[in-house]
C-alpha positions as a LaTeX table, in Angstrom:
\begin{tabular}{lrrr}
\hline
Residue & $x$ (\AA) & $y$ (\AA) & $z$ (\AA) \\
\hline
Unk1 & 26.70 & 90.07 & $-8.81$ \\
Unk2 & 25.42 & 93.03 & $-10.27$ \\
Unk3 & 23.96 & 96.32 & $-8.10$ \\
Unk4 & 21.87 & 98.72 & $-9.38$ \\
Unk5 & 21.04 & 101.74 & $-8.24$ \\
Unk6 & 17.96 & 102.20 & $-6.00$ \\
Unk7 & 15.20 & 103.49 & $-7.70$ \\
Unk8 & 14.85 & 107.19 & $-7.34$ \\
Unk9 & 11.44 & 108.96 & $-6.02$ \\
Unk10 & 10.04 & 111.25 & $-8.65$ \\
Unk11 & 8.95 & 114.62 & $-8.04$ \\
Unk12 & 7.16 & 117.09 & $-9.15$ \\
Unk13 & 3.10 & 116.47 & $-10.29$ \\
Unk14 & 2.03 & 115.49 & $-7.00$ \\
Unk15 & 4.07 & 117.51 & $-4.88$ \\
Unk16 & 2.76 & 120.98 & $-6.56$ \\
Unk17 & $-0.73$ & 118.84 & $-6.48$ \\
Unk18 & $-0.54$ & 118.93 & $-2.43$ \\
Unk19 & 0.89 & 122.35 & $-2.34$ \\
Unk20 & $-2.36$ & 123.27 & $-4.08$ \\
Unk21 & $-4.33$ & 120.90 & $-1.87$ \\
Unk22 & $-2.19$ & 122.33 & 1.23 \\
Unk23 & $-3.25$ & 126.25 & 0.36 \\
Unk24 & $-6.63$ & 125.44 & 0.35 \\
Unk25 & $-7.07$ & 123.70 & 3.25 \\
Unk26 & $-4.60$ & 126.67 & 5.21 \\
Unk27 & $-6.52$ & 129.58 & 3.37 \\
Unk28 & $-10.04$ & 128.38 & 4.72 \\
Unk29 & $-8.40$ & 127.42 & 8.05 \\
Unk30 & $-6.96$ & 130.79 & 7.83 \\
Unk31 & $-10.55$ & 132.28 & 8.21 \\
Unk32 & $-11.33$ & 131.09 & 11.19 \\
Unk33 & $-8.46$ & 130.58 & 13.57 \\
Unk34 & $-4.21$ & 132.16 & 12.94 \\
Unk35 & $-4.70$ & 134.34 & 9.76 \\
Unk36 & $-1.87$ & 136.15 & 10.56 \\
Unk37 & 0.13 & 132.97 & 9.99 \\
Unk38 & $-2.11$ & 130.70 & 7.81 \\
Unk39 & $-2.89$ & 133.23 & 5.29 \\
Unk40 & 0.54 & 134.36 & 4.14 \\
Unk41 & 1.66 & 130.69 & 4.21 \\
Unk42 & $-1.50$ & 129.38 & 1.78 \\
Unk43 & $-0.01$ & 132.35 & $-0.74$ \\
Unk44 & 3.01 & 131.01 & $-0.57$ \\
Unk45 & 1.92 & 127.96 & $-1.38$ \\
Unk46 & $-0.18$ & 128.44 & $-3.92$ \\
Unk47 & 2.02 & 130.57 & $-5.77$ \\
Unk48 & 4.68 & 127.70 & $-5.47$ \\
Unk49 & 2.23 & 125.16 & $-6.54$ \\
Unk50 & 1.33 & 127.54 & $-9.86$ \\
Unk51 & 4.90 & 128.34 & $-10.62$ \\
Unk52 & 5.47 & 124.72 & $-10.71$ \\
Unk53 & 2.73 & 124.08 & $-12.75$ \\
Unk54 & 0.18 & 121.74 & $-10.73$ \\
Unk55 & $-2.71$ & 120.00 & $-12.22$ \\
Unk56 & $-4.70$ & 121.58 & $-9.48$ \\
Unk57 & $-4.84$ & 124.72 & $-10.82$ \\
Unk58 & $-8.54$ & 126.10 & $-9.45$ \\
Unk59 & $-7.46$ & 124.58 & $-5.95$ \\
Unk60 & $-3.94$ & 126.53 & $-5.92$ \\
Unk61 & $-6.04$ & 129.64 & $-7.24$ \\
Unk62 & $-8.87$ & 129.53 & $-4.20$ \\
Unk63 & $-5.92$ & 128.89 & $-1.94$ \\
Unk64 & $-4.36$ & 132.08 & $-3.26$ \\
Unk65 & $-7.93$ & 134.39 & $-3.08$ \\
Unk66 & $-8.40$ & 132.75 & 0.37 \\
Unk67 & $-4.88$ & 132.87 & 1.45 \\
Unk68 & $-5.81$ & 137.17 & 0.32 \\
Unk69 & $-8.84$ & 136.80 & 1.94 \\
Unk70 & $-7.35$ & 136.12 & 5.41 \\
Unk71 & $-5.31$ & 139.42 & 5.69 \\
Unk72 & $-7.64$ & 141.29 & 4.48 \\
Unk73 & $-10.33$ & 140.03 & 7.17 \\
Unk74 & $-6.60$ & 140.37 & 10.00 \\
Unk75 & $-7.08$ & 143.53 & 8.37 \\
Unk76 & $-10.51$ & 144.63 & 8.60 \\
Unk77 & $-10.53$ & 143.37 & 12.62 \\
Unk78 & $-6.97$ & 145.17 & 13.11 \\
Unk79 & $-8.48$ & 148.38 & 12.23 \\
Unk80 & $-11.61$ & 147.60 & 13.78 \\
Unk81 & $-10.68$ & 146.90 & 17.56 \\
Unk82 & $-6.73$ & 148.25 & 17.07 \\
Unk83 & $-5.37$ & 144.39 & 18.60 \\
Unk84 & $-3.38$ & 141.93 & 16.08 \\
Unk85 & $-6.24$ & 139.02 & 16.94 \\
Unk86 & $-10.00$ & 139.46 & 16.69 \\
Unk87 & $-12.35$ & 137.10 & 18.50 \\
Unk88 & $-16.37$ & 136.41 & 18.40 \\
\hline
\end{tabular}
C-alpha cells in the first residue's frame, strides 16, 4: 500500500488577488461608516496585496487612495466638530 502525501493548497495569486479585492471594498466602506478602523486596515491591505505582487493591481491601488481617502475625510470632520466620529 502506498500513501502519498495530501495534496498541498497553493498560495499566493489569489490570496494577494482578495487582499486587493478586500481593500477596496474596506476603503469605500471606509467612507461611509468606521474610517477610523476601515481606512488604515484597506492600506494595509493593499500595500500587502502590492508587495506580493497581485494581478489586481488598479484594485489594490484604489484600495490604497481610498484607504488615504478615509483619514483624511476622519480628518477633515475631526478638525471640523473636535469629536473622533462625524455624523450627517
Amino acid at each position: 500500500m502506498h500513501l502519498t502525501a495530501p495534496a498541498r493548497r497553493r498560495t499566493g495569486f489569489h490570496d494577494t488577488d482578495g487582499m486587493a479585492v478586500a481593500s477596496f471594498v474596506l476603503g469605500l466602506l471606509g467612507l461611509l461608516v468606521l474610517n477610523v478602523f476601515l481606512g488604515p486596515t484597506a492600506i494595509v491591505l493593499a500595500a500587502l496585496a502590492l508587495r506580493r505582487g497581485t494581478a489586481r493591481r488598479g484594485r489594490a491601488l484604489l484600495g490604497l487612495g481610498l484607504g488615504v481617502a478615509d483619514l483624511l475625510v476622519l480628518a477633515a470632520f475631526m478638525q471640523a466638530d473636535g469629536t473622533m466620529s462625524w455624523s450627517f
